[in-house]
Tab-separated table of C-alpha atoms in Angstrom:
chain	number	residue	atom	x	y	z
A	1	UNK	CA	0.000	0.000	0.000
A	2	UNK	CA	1.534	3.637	-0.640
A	3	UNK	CA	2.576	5.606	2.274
A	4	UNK	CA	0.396	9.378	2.008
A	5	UNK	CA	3.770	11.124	1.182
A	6	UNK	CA	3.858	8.673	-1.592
A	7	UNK	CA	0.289	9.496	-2.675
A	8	UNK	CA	0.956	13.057	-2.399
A	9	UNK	CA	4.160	12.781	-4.346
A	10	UNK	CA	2.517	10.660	-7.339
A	11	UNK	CA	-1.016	11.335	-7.550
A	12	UNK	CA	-2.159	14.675	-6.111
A	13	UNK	CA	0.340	15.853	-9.051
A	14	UNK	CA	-1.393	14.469	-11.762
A	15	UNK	CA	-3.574	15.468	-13.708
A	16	UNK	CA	-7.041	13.895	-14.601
A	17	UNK	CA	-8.838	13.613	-17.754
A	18	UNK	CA	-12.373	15.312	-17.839
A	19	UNK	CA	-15.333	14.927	-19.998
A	20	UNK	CA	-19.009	16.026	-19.683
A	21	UNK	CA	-21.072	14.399	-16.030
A	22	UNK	CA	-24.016	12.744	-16.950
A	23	UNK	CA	-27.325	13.570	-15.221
A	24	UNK	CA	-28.797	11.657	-12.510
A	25	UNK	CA	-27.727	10.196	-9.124
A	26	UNK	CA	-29.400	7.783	-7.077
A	27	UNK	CA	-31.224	8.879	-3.933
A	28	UNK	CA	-29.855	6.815	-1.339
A	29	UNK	CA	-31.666	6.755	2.572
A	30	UNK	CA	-29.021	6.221	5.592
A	31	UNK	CA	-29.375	8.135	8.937
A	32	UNK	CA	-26.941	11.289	8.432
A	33	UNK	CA	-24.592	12.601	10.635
A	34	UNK	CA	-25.409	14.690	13.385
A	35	UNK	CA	-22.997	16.563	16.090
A	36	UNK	CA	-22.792	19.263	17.973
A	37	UNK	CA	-20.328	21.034	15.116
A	38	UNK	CA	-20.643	24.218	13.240
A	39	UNK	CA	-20.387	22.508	9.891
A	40	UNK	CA	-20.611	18.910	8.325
A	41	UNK	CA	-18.807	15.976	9.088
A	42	UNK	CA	-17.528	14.574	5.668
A	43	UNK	CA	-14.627	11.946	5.239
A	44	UNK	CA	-11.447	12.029	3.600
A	45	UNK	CA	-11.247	9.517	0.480
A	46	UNK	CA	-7.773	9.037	1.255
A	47	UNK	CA	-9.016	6.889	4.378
A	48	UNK	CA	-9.840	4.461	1.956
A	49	UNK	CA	-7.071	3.967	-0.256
A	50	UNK	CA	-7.105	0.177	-0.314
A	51	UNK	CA	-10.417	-0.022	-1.551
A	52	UNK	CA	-11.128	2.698	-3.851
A	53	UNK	CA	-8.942	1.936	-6.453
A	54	UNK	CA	-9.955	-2.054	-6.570
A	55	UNK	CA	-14.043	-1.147	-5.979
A	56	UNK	CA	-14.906	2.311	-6.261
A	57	UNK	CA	-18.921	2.107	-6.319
A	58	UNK	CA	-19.060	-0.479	-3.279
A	59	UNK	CA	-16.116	1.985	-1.149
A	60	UNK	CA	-18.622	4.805	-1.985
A	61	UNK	CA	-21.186	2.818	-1.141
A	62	UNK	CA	-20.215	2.407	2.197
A	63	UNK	CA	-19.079	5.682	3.210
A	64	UNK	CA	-22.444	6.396	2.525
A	65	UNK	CA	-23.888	3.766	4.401
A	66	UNK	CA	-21.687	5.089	7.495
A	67	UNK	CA	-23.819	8.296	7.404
A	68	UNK	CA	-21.668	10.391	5.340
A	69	UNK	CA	-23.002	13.200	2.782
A	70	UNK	CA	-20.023	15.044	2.314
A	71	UNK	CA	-16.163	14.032	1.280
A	72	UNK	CA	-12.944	15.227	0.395
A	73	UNK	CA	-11.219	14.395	-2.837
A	74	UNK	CA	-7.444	12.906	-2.566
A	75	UNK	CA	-6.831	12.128	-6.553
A	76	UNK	CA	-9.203	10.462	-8.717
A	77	UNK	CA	-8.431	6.589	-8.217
A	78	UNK	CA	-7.684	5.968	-11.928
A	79	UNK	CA	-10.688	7.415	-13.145
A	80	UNK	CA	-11.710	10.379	-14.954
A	81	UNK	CA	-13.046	13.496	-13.001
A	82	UNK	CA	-16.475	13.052	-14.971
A	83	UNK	CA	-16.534	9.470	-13.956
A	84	UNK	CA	-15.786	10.150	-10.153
A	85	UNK	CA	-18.489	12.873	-10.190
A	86	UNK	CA	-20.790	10.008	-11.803
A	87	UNK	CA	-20.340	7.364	-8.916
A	88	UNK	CA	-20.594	9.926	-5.959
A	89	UNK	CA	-23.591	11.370	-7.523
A	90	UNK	CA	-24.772	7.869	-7.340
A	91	UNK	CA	-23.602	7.655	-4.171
A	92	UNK	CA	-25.615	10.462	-2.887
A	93	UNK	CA	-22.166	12.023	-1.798
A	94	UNK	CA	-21.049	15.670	-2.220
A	95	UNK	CA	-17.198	16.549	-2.884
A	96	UNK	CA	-16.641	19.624	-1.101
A	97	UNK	CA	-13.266	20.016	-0.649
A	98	UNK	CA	-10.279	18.165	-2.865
A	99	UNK	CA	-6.921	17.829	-2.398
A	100	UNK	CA	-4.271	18.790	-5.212
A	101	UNK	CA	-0.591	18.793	-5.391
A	102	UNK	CA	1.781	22.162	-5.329
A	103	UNK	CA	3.247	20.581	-8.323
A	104	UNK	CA	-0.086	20.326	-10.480
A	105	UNK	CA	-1.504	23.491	-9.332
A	106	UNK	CA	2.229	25.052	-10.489
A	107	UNK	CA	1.913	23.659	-13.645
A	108	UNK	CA	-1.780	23.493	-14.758
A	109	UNK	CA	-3.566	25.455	-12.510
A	110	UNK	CA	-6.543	26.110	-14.784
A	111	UNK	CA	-6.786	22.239	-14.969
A	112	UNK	CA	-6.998	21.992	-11.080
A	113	UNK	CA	-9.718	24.430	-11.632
A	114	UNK	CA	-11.718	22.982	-14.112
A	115	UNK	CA	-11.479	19.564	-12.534
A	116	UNK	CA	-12.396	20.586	-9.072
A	117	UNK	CA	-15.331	21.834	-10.365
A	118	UNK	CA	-16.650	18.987	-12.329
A	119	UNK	CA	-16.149	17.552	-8.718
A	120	UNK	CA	-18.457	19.877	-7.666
A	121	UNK	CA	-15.336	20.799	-4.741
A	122	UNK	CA	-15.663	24.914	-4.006
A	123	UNK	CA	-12.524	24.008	-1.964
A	124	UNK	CA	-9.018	22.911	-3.200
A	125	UNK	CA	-6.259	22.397	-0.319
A	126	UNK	CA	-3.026	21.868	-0.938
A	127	UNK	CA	-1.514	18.983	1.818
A	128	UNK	CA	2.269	18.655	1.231
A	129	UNK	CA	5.256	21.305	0.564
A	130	UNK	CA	7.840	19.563	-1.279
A	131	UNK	CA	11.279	19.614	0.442
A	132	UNK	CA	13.555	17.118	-0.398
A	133	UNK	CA	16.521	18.757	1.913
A	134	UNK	CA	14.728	19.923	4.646
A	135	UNK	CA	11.664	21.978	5.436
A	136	UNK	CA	13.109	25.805	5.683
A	137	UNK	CA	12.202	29.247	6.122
A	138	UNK	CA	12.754	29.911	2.461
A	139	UNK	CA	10.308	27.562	1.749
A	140	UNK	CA	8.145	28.706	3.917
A	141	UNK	CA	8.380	31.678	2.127
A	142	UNK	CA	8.367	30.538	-1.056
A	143	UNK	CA	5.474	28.499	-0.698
A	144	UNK	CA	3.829	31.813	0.699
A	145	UNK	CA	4.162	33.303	-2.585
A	146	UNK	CA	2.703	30.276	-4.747
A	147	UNK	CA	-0.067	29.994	-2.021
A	148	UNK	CA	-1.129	33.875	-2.358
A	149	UNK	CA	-1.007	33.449	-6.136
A	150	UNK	CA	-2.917	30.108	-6.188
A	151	UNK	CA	-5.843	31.900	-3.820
A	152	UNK	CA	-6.303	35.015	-5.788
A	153	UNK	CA	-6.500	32.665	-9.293
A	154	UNK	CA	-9.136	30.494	-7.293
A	155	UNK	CA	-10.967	33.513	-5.864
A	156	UNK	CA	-11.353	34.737	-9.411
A	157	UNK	CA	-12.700	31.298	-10.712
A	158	UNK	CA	-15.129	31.338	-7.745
A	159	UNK	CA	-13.051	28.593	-6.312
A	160	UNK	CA	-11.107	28.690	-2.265
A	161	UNK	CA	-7.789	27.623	-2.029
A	162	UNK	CA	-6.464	26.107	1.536
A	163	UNK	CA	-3.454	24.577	3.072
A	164	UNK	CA	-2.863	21.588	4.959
A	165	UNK	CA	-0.467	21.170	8.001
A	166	UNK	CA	1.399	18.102	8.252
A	167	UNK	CA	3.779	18.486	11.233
A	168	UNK	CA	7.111	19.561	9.423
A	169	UNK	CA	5.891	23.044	9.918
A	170	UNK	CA	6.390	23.252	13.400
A	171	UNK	CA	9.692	24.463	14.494
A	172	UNK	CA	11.134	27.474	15.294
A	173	UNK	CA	11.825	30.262	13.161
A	174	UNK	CA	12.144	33.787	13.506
A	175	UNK	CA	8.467	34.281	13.255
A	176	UNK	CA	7.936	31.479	15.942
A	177	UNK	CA	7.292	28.476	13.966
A	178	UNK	CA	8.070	28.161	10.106
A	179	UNK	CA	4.371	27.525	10.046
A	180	UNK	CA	3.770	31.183	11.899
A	181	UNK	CA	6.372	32.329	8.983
A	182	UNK	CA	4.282	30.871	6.092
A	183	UNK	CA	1.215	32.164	7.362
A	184	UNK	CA	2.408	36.053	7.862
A	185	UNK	CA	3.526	36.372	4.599
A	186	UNK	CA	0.804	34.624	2.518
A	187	UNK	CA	-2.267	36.230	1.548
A	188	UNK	CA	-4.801	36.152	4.809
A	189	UNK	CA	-7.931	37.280	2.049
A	190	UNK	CA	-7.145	34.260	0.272
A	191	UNK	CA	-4.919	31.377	2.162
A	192	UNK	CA	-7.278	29.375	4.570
A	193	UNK	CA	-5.445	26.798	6.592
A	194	UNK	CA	-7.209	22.741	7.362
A	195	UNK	CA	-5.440	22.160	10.079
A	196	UNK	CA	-4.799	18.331	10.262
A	197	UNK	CA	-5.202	17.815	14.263
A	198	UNK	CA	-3.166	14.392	14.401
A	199	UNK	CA	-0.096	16.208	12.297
A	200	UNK	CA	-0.264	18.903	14.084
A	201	UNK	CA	-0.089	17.608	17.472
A	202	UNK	CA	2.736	14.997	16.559
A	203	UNK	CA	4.778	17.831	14.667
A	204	UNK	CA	4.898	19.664	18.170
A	205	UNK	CA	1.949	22.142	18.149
A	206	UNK	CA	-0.755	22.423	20.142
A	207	UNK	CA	-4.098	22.164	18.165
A	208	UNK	CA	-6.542	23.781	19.930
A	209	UNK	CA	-3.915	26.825	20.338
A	210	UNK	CA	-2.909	26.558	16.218
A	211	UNK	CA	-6.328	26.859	15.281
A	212	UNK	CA	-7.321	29.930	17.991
A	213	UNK	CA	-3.949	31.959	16.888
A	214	UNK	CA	-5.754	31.213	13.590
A	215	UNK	CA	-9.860	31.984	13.462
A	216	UNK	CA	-10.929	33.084	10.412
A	217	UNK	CA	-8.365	31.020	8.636
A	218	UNK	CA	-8.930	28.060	10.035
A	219	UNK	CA	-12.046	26.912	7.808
A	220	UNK	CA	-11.802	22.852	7.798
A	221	UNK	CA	-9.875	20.366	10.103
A	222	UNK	CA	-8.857	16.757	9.784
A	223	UNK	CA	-10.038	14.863	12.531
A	224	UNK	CA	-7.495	11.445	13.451
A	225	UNK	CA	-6.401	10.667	16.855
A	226	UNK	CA	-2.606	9.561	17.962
A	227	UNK	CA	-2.435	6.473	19.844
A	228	UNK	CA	-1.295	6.949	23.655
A	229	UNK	CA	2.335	6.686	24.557
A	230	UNK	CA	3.900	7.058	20.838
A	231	UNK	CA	6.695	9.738	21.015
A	232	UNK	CA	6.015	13.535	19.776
A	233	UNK	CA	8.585	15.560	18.593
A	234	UNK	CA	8.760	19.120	16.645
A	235	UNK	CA	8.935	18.529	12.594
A	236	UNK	CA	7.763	15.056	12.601
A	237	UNK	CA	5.682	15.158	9.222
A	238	UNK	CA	4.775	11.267	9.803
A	239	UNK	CA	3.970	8.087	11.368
A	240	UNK	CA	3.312	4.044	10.999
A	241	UNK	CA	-0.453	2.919	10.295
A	242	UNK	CA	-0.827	1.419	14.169
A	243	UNK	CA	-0.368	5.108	15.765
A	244	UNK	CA	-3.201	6.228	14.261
A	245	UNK	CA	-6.640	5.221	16.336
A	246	UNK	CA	-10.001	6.225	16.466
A	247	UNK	CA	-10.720	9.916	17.704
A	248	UNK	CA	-11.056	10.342	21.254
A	249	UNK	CA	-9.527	6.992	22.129
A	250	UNK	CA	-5.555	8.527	22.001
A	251	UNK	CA	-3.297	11.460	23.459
A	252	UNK	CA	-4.945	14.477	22.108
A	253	UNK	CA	-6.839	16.601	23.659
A	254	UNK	CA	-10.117	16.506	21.547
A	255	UNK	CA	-12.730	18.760	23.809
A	256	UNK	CA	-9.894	21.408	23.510
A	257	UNK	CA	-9.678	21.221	19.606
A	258	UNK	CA	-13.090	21.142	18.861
A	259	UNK	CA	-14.205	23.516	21.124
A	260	UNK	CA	-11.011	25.848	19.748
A	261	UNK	CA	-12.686	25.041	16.000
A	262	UNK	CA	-16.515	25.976	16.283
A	263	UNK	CA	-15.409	29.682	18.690
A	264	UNK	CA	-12.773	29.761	15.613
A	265	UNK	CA	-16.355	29.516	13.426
A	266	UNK	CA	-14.308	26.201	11.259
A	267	UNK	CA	-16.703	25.074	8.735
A	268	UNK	CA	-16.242	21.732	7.734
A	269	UNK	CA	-14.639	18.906	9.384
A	270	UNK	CA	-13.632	15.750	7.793
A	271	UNK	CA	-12.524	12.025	9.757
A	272	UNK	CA	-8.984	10.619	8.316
A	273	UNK	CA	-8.588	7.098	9.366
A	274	UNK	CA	-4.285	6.670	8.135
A	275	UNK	CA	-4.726	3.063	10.135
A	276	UNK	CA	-4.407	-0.163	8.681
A	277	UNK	CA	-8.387	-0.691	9.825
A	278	UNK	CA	-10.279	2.217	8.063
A	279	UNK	CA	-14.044	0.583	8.047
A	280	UNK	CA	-13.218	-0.484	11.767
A	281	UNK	CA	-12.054	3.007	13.083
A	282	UNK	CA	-14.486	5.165	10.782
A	283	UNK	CA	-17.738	4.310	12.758
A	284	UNK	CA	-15.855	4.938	16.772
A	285	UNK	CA	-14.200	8.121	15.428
A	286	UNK	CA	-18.152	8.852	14.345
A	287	UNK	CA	-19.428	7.944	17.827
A	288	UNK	CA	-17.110	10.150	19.664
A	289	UNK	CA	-18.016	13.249	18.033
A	290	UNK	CA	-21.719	12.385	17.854
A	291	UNK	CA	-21.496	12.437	21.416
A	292	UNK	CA	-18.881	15.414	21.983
A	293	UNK	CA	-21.137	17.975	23.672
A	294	UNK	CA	-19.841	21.668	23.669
């Protein structure tokens, strides 16, 4: 199975053929989601990785089943973006958000466009910062730049252009972290900021603090959970499958964070399962904020 930096790396790059969607969609009856959040609970595709490629109707299929009406893109799973919109229409699932590579949205920006929208995604977030020698404050900087230019393009196509956190951001720099540096100097009108809670907290922040410092810019989270005891250190940007366990079961804090996220007025939240269990750890992740009141 590919590791997500591999993913990232390979696919998120690429680019995907599109054609005209077809009409239709099945209506499909399962109970929906309901919590005490300020916005939907969706999932993130990439949690099932294993499956989508081999059976994409029956993986979409059960995310619905699970309650889900919303999800995240991460690539298209070796189909066109017509025929991905086709099966999660028939799903009865809505992509509102989908992940895209710096590299692709550097090169063919105007295709990142065009196929988020036949997606029906309002929201493209880019989730890794190339860096093969080291994570730096140039690159912080750097990426800034792109990131400002990448947001006013999307603005301008009626599209929202995010970032995601993965841990290698945290450590210190002159601004106080090189995450603090990338997020002075890009665009605050037009950068929001997904803050992925597990990455975050094993990179060396503190979530619930990240994401206050940051209201307003904050607008989706990734919700995962680190399993209890396993080491945290500043600029870790990963870990095996087994640390990752259902949310509210491991070391973070997860009252904090989502309290910190609907005062911060996020908008969307969507459950990552990285383990080597996805359809096992899905449904307790889903009980635990179900029951999460404010």
């Amino acid at each position: 199975m590919p590791s997500r930096r591999d993913f990232l790396t390979r696919v998120a790059a690429g680019a995907g053929a599109l054609a005209v969607r077809p009409a239709g969609a099945a209506s499909l009856d399962a109970p929906e989601i309901k919590t005490a959040l300020n916005g939907p609970v969706g999932l993130q595709l990439w949690s099932l990785r294993a499956s989508l490629p081999k059976d994409l109707d029956g993986s979409l299929a059960k995310v619905r089943a699970m309650g889900f009406r919303e999800v995240e893109g991460a690539g298209l799973w070796g189909r066109t973006a017509n025929e991905l919109r086709a099966s999660l229409d028939t799903a009865g699932l809505r992509c509102t958000s989908a992940h895209m590579g710096l590299e692709r949205l550097r090169d063919d920006l105007s295709g990142a466009f065009a196929e988020a929208k036949v997606l029906g995604a309002t929201l493209f977030v880019c989730p890794w910062i190339p860096h093969e020698k080291g994570f730096t404050r140039d690159s912080a900087l750097k990426a800034a730049e792109a990131f400002s230019g990448f947001g006013k393009a999307a603005h301008e196509a009626g599209l929202r252009f995010g970032y995601h956190c993965h841990g290698y951001e945290f450590v210190p720099s002159t601004e106080g972290t090189l995450f603090d540096t990338l997020a002075g100097a890009a665009d605050p009108a037009r950068v929001e900021f997904q803050i992925d809670v597990f990455h975050a907290y094993l990179g060396g922040a503190d979530p619930a603090r990240l994401i206050e410092k940051y209201k307003g810019r904050v607008t989706t989270l990734h919700l995962k959970d680190l399993k209890k005891g396993f080491p945290v250190k500043a600029g870790t940007d990963g870990a095996p499958a087994d640390a990752d366990v259902p949310v509210g079961t491991g070391q973070i804090d997860y009252p904090a964070v989502l309290r910190a996220a609907v005062k911060a007025g996020t908008s969307a939240y969507y459950v990552e399962d990285e383990s080597a269990d996805p359809l096992g750890h899905i449904p307790q992740s889903l009980a635990y904020l179900q029951a999460f009141a404010l």
